[in-house]
Amino acid sequence: MAPAVQPRRIIIDCDPGIDDAIALLLAFASPELELRGITVVSGNVSIDLTVRNTLQICALAGESGVAVHAGCHRPLVREPIRGLFSGPTGLGKLDLTAPTRPPAGRHAVAFLVEALTAAAEEGAPITVCTMGPLTNLAVALRINPKIAAGIERVVMMGGAYQVPGNRTPAAEFNILADPHAAHIVFSSGLPITAIGLDASHQALSTPERVAMIEAVGGALGRTVGDLLRFWDRGDPARFAGPGGPLHDPLVIAHLLRPQAFATRAAAVAVELEGALTLGQTVPDWYGQTGAAASVDVVTEVDADAFYGLLAERLAAGRRRVVA
């Protein structure tokens, strides 16, 4: 008999946000992943709302055992900016019940330092999955650079590498929201898988895909369907049809189905100046800078496989959620 495959140990750092919420639900429904904790950052909405939204999604999914740690309330240097597409609360028009538990007592950065230090000492590194501005991870690396030994890989949603930005012509929101934090992470030498707009703009939530998700039924199918319908950009000129690009769940999907993604290795720098280029992610495809190509930039995604996986896991997760 083949030995049982151990679940991959992960920490999710997020700023819910509609797409973060869907990513959390996908992670909760995936037994291949051992979620060691959730850290929350200011981003799509303010830190009080991102924490509340995370706790509400945990309650919706019946996840009461995963600690949620509130993190940094603003970027390192720049003034905060907010997301444009998740609504004023961050969860569209959802009216979920109030959280049934408070966040954990430890700050997110303190938790990251402690958990990753322990992982390094145990020789059991953790995959850090980032879905918002990189403030929490950057501060943790500045406090104790040795935690890098406890990180197997950073799998992030962030950047625009061969396509225009979604917040400025050059920059994607997560990187623009805290470009200085992104610079710290990209220049850390850590192995990184970067899932940017190049990939997520291929993963549109078309009406047919939304209908497939809603067909799951129950509280999860209804909730994700409502979120995706609110998420529709109404911009067929840019996206070649109706629907919105689903960003953050691709991070979890990449862990579960790496064969559905194509990558290209490069060193990546983050532009920290420039009125028009702040937050731009600049890939060095041909080794012109001499920097190590430590970033695997996702260039393609099998969108049908991704949405099929999402529907499959939501259906599995439904079994433990009251409809």
Short mmCIF file of C-alpha atoms in Angstrom, two decimals:
data_model
loop_
_atom_site.label_atom_id
_atom_site.label_comp_id
_atom_site.label_asym_id
_atom_site.label_seq_id
_atom_site.Cartn_x
_atom_site.Cartn_y
_atom_site.Cartn_z
CA MET A 1 0.00 0.00 0.00
CA ALA A 2 1.35 3.42 -0.98
CA PRO A 3 2.00 5.77 1.95
CA ALA A 4 -0.67 8.42 2.52
CA VAL A 5 0.15 11.79 1.01
CA GLN A 6 0.52 14.41 3.68
CA PRO A 7 -1.56 17.57 3.19
CA ARG A 8 0.38 20.62 2.08
CA ARG A 9 0.76 23.07 4.96
CA ILE A 10 -0.34 26.57 4.02
CA ILE A 11 -1.03 29.99 5.50
CA ILE A 12 -3.46 32.26 3.67
CA ASP A 13 -2.87 36.02 3.78
CA CYS A 14 -5.88 37.86 2.37
CA ASP A 15 -8.02 41.02 2.25
CA PRO A 16 -11.60 39.84 1.53
CA GLY A 17 -12.84 40.99 -1.08
CA ILE A 18 -15.19 38.88 -3.18
CA ASP A 19 -12.50 36.82 -4.85
CA ASP A 20 -10.63 36.27 -1.55
CA ALA A 21 -13.87 34.94 -0.07
CA ILE A 22 -14.25 32.42 -2.89
CA ALA A 23 -10.60 31.42 -2.50
CA LEU A 24 -11.16 30.74 1.20
CA LEU A 25 -14.18 28.55 0.45
CA LEU A 26 -12.13 26.59 -2.09
CA ALA A 27 -9.33 26.07 0.43
CA PHE A 28 -11.72 24.98 3.18
CA ALA A 29 -13.17 22.30 0.86
CA SER A 30 -9.77 20.86 -0.14
CA PRO A 31 -8.43 18.08 2.10
CA GLU A 32 -5.07 18.19 0.27
CA LEU A 33 -4.37 21.42 2.17
CA GLU A 34 -3.67 21.87 5.87
CA LEU A 35 -4.56 25.45 6.67
CA ARG A 36 -2.35 26.55 9.56
CA GLY A 37 -3.84 30.01 9.94
CA ILE A 38 -5.33 32.99 8.14
CA THR A 39 -3.72 36.41 8.28
CA VAL A 40 -5.68 39.44 7.18
CA VAL A 41 -4.48 42.74 5.78
CA SER A 42 -5.97 46.07 4.81
CA GLY A 43 -6.62 46.18 1.09
CA ASN A 44 -9.93 45.84 -0.71
CA VAL A 45 -11.52 47.46 2.33
CA SER A 46 -10.25 48.60 5.73
CA ILE A 47 -8.77 46.10 8.18
CA ASP A 48 -11.88 46.00 10.39
CA LEU A 49 -13.96 44.97 7.37
CA THR A 50 -11.46 42.48 5.95
CA VAL A 51 -11.28 40.78 9.36
CA ARG A 52 -15.06 40.75 9.72
CA ASN A 53 -15.51 39.38 6.21
CA THR A 54 -12.98 36.61 6.83
CA LEU A 55 -14.72 35.54 10.02
CA GLN A 56 -18.11 35.59 8.27
CA ILE A 57 -16.83 33.37 5.46
CA CYS A 58 -15.36 30.98 8.03
CA ALA A 59 -18.75 30.80 9.73
CA LEU A 60 -20.54 30.23 6.41
CA ALA A 61 -18.25 27.28 5.66
CA GLY A 62 -18.46 25.85 9.17
CA GLU A 63 -14.76 26.52 9.77
CA SER A 64 -14.38 27.27 13.46
CA GLY A 65 -10.95 25.82 14.14
CA VAL A 66 -8.72 28.00 11.95
CA ALA A 67 -7.36 31.09 13.73
CA VAL A 68 -7.85 34.44 11.97
CA HIS A 69 -5.19 37.06 12.75
CA ALA A 70 -5.74 40.76 12.10
CA GLY A 71 -2.73 42.39 10.48
CA CYS A 72 -1.43 45.67 9.12
CA HIS A 73 -3.97 48.46 8.81
CA ARG A 74 -2.17 50.46 6.12
CA PRO A 75 0.62 50.17 3.52
CA LEU A 76 4.27 50.68 4.45
CA VAL A 77 4.71 54.07 2.75
CA ARG A 78 1.93 55.14 0.44
CA GLU A 79 -1.57 56.20 1.43
CA PRO A 80 -4.17 53.42 1.38
CA ILE A 81 -6.22 52.74 -1.72
CA ARG A 82 -9.28 50.52 -1.84
CA GLY A 83 -10.67 47.99 -4.28
CA LEU A 84 -13.23 49.11 -6.81
CA PHE A 85 -15.22 45.96 -7.52
CA SER A 86 -16.19 44.31 -4.21
CA GLY A 87 -18.58 46.99 -2.98
CA PRO A 88 -18.32 49.16 0.14
CA THR A 89 -18.37 46.19 2.55
CA GLY A 90 -16.07 44.00 0.46
CA LEU A 91 -18.64 41.25 -0.08
CA GLY A 92 -20.89 42.78 -2.70
CA LYS A 93 -24.54 42.68 -1.66
CA LEU A 94 -24.22 39.73 0.73
CA ASP A 95 -25.89 40.15 4.09
CA LEU A 96 -24.19 37.50 6.21
CA THR A 97 -24.74 37.03 9.91
CA ALA A 98 -22.33 38.70 12.31
CA PRO A 99 -19.14 36.77 13.13
CA THR A 100 -19.60 34.14 15.80
CA ARG A 101 -16.06 34.49 17.18
CA PRO A 102 -13.42 37.20 17.50
CA PRO A 103 -10.08 37.22 15.70
CA ALA A 104 -7.11 35.64 17.45
CA GLY A 105 -5.21 37.72 19.96
CA ARG A 106 -1.88 37.71 18.09
CA HIS A 107 -1.15 40.24 15.37
CA ALA A 108 -0.82 38.67 11.92
CA VAL A 109 2.86 39.63 11.64
CA ALA A 110 3.66 38.10 15.03
CA PHE A 111 1.86 34.92 13.98
CA LEU A 112 3.79 34.74 10.69
CA VAL A 113 7.13 35.17 12.45
CA GLU A 114 6.29 32.56 15.07
CA ALA A 115 4.77 30.00 12.67
CA LEU A 116 7.48 30.30 10.03
CA THR A 117 10.29 30.22 12.60
CA ALA A 118 8.83 26.99 13.99
CA ALA A 119 8.48 25.58 10.46
CA ALA A 120 12.15 26.31 9.79
CA GLU A 121 13.23 24.65 13.04
CA GLU A 122 11.08 21.59 12.30
CA GLY A 123 12.32 21.31 8.72
CA ALA A 124 8.70 21.42 7.55
CA PRO A 125 8.32 24.65 5.56
CA ILE A 126 4.94 26.20 4.85
CA THR A 127 3.52 27.56 1.60
CA VAL A 128 2.39 31.16 2.08
CA CYS A 129 -0.58 32.04 -0.12
CA THR A 130 -1.02 35.79 -0.54
CA MET A 131 -4.17 37.28 -2.05
CA GLY A 132 -3.90 40.95 -1.11
CA PRO A 133 -1.26 43.61 -0.57
CA LEU A 134 1.97 42.05 0.69
CA THR A 135 2.31 44.22 3.79
CA ASN A 136 2.04 41.48 6.42
CA LEU A 137 4.62 39.21 4.81
CA ALA A 138 7.01 42.09 4.06
CA VAL A 139 6.96 43.30 7.67
CA ALA A 140 7.51 39.76 8.93
CA LEU A 141 10.54 39.38 6.63
CA ARG A 142 11.93 42.71 7.85
CA ILE A 143 11.47 41.75 11.50
CA ASN A 144 13.14 38.37 11.07
CA PRO A 145 14.65 37.52 7.66
CA LYS A 146 15.42 34.00 8.93
CA ILE A 147 11.74 33.08 8.55
CA ALA A 148 12.50 32.63 4.85
CA ALA A 149 13.83 29.18 5.78
CA GLY A 150 10.33 28.28 6.96
CA ILE A 151 8.70 29.22 3.65
CA GLU A 152 8.48 26.47 1.04
CA ARG A 153 7.14 28.89 -1.58
CA VAL A 154 5.10 32.05 -1.86
CA VAL A 155 2.12 31.58 -4.17
CA MET A 156 0.67 35.01 -4.76
CA MET A 157 -2.02 36.77 -6.68
CA GLY A 158 -0.36 39.94 -7.84
CA GLY A 159 1.07 41.78 -10.79
CA ALA A 160 0.58 42.31 -14.50
CA TYR A 161 3.47 40.94 -16.55
CA GLN A 162 2.50 40.96 -20.23
CA VAL A 163 -0.87 42.71 -19.99
CA PRO A 164 -2.00 46.17 -18.80
CA GLY A 165 -2.82 46.82 -15.16
CA ASN A 166 -6.33 46.88 -13.72
CA ARG A 167 -5.97 49.89 -11.45
CA THR A 168 -3.60 51.97 -13.57
CA PRO A 169 -2.43 51.28 -17.11
CA ALA A 170 0.73 49.75 -15.64
CA ALA A 171 -0.18 48.29 -12.23
CA GLU A 172 -2.37 45.57 -10.75
CA PHE A 173 -4.21 46.47 -7.53
CA ASN A 174 -2.48 44.19 -4.98
CA ILE A 175 0.97 45.43 -5.98
CA LEU A 176 -0.07 49.07 -6.35
CA ALA A 177 -1.75 49.00 -2.93
CA ASP A 178 1.66 48.47 -1.28
CA PRO A 179 4.46 48.54 -3.86
CA HIS A 180 7.18 48.85 -1.23
CA ALA A 181 6.00 45.67 0.48
CA ALA A 182 5.92 43.93 -2.91
CA HIS A 183 9.51 45.06 -3.53
CA ILE A 184 10.61 43.47 -0.25
CA VAL A 185 8.96 40.15 -1.12
CA PHE A 186 10.11 40.01 -4.76
CA SER A 187 13.68 40.90 -3.79
CA SER A 188 13.81 38.39 -0.91
CA GLY A 189 15.10 35.53 -3.03
CA LEU A 190 12.18 33.34 -1.97
CA PRO A 191 10.74 30.98 -4.58
CA ILE A 192 7.57 32.66 -5.82
CA THR A 193 4.72 31.63 -8.07
CA ALA A 194 3.09 34.85 -9.29
CA ILE A 195 -0.45 34.62 -10.60
CA GLY A 196 -1.25 37.98 -12.13
CA LEU A 197 -3.73 39.47 -14.54
CA ASP A 198 -2.10 37.51 -17.37
CA ALA A 199 -3.77 34.41 -15.87
CA SER A 200 -6.86 35.77 -14.15
CA HIS A 201 -8.09 37.60 -17.24
CA GLN A 202 -8.29 34.17 -18.85
CA ALA A 203 -10.54 32.90 -16.03
CA LEU A 204 -13.73 34.87 -16.66
CA SER A 205 -16.86 34.11 -14.66
CA THR A 206 -19.09 33.85 -17.73
CA PRO A 207 -22.85 33.40 -17.27
CA GLU A 208 -22.48 29.70 -18.12
CA ARG A 209 -19.82 29.20 -15.47
CA VAL A 210 -21.85 31.11 -12.88
CA ALA A 211 -24.85 28.90 -13.65
CA MET A 212 -22.66 25.83 -13.11
CA ILE A 213 -21.61 27.15 -9.70
CA GLU A 214 -25.19 28.00 -8.72
CA ALA A 215 -26.25 24.48 -9.71
CA VAL A 216 -24.20 23.23 -6.74
CA GLY A 217 -27.07 24.52 -4.62
CA GLY A 218 -27.21 25.10 -0.92
CA ALA A 219 -25.72 28.03 0.95
CA LEU A 220 -22.34 27.78 -0.75
CA GLY A 221 -23.66 27.59 -4.31
CA ARG A 222 -26.06 30.48 -3.72
CA THR A 223 -23.44 32.61 -2.00
CA VAL A 224 -20.73 32.14 -4.61
CA GLY A 225 -23.27 32.64 -7.39
CA ASP A 226 -24.36 35.93 -5.84
CA LEU A 227 -20.75 37.02 -5.43
CA LEU A 228 -19.90 36.19 -9.04
CA ARG A 229 -22.92 38.02 -10.42
CA PHE A 230 -21.92 41.13 -8.44
CA TRP A 231 -18.35 40.63 -9.72
CA ASP A 232 -19.36 40.94 -13.39
CA ARG A 233 -17.46 43.96 -14.73
CA GLY A 234 -19.94 44.69 -17.49
CA ASP A 235 -16.94 45.38 -19.72
CA PRO A 236 -17.12 43.04 -22.75
CA ALA A 237 -14.80 45.33 -24.72
CA ARG A 238 -11.93 44.52 -22.36
CA PHE A 239 -12.80 40.94 -21.45
CA ALA A 240 -14.26 39.75 -24.78
CA GLY A 241 -17.59 38.93 -23.19
CA PRO A 242 -19.64 39.21 -19.98
CA GLY A 243 -18.24 38.23 -16.60
CA GLY A 244 -15.40 39.24 -14.34
CA PRO A 245 -11.86 37.85 -14.05
CA LEU A 246 -11.57 35.68 -10.96
CA HIS A 247 -8.18 36.39 -9.41
CA ASP A 248 -7.52 35.02 -5.92
CA PRO A 249 -9.04 31.51 -6.16
CA LEU A 250 -6.39 30.74 -8.78
CA VAL A 251 -3.83 30.70 -5.96
CA ILE A 252 -5.57 27.76 -4.31
CA ALA A 253 -6.35 26.10 -7.63
CA HIS A 254 -2.66 26.20 -8.53
CA LEU A 255 -1.83 24.21 -5.41
CA LEU A 256 -4.51 21.65 -6.26
CA ARG A 257 -4.14 21.42 -10.06
CA PRO A 258 -0.71 22.75 -11.09
CA GLN A 259 -1.05 20.94 -14.41
CA ALA A 260 -3.81 23.42 -15.37
CA PHE A 261 -1.28 26.28 -15.34
CA ALA A 262 1.70 27.21 -17.53
CA THR A 263 4.55 29.30 -16.11
CA ARG A 264 7.63 31.14 -17.28
CA ALA A 265 10.58 31.90 -14.99
CA ALA A 266 11.93 35.42 -14.55
CA ALA A 267 13.36 37.84 -12.05
CA VAL A 268 10.70 40.45 -11.23
CA ALA A 269 11.27 44.02 -10.07
CA VAL A 270 8.62 46.41 -8.74
CA GLU A 271 8.59 50.03 -9.86
CA LEU A 272 8.62 52.34 -6.81
CA GLU A 273 8.70 55.70 -8.54
CA GLY A 274 7.10 57.13 -11.64
CA ALA A 275 3.74 58.86 -11.62
CA LEU A 276 2.44 56.47 -14.28
CA THR A 277 4.39 53.32 -13.42
CA LEU A 278 4.22 53.03 -9.61
CA GLY A 279 3.51 49.41 -8.73
CA GLN A 280 4.37 48.02 -12.16
CA THR A 281 5.83 44.50 -12.07
CA VAL A 282 8.74 44.30 -14.51
CA PRO A 283 9.78 40.76 -15.51
CA ASP A 284 13.30 40.14 -16.78
CA TRP A 285 12.50 37.42 -19.30
CA TYR A 286 15.96 37.24 -20.85
CA GLY A 287 18.31 37.63 -17.86
CA GLN A 288 19.36 41.14 -18.79
CA THR A 289 19.66 42.31 -15.16
CA GLY A 290 21.67 39.33 -13.97
CA ALA A 291 19.15 38.76 -11.14
CA ALA A 292 18.10 35.20 -10.30
CA ALA A 293 14.92 34.05 -12.02
CA SER A 294 13.22 33.08 -8.75
CA VAL A 295 9.66 33.89 -9.87
CA ASP A 296 7.49 31.49 -11.85
CA VAL A 297 5.07 33.82 -13.60
CA VAL A 298 1.81 32.12 -14.60
CA THR A 299 1.12 32.84 -18.25
CA GLU A 300 -1.76 30.49 -19.02
CA VAL A 301 -4.60 28.80 -17.15
CA ASP A 302 -7.13 26.18 -18.23
CA ALA A 303 -10.20 28.16 -17.20
CA ASP A 304 -12.67 25.32 -17.74
CA ALA A 305 -10.62 23.03 -15.52
CA PHE A 306 -10.46 25.75 -12.87
CA TYR A 307 -14.22 26.38 -12.78
CA GLY A 308 -14.87 22.65 -12.83
CA LEU A 309 -12.63 22.26 -9.79
CA LEU A 310 -14.37 25.14 -8.02
CA ALA A 311 -17.82 23.62 -8.62
CA GLU A 312 -16.61 20.18 -7.51
CA ARG A 313 -15.15 21.46 -4.25
CA LEU A 314 -18.11 23.71 -3.43
CA ALA A 315 -20.37 20.69 -3.87
CA ALA A 316 -18.16 18.73 -1.46
CA GLY A 317 -18.07 21.61 1.01
CA ARG A 318 -21.84 21.91 0.90
CA ARG A 319 -22.24 18.61 2.72
CA ARG A 320 -21.12 20.13 6.00
CA VAL A 321 -22.97 23.43 5.65
CA VAL A 322 -26.62 23.94 6.58
CA ALA A 323 -28.49 24.80 3.36
#
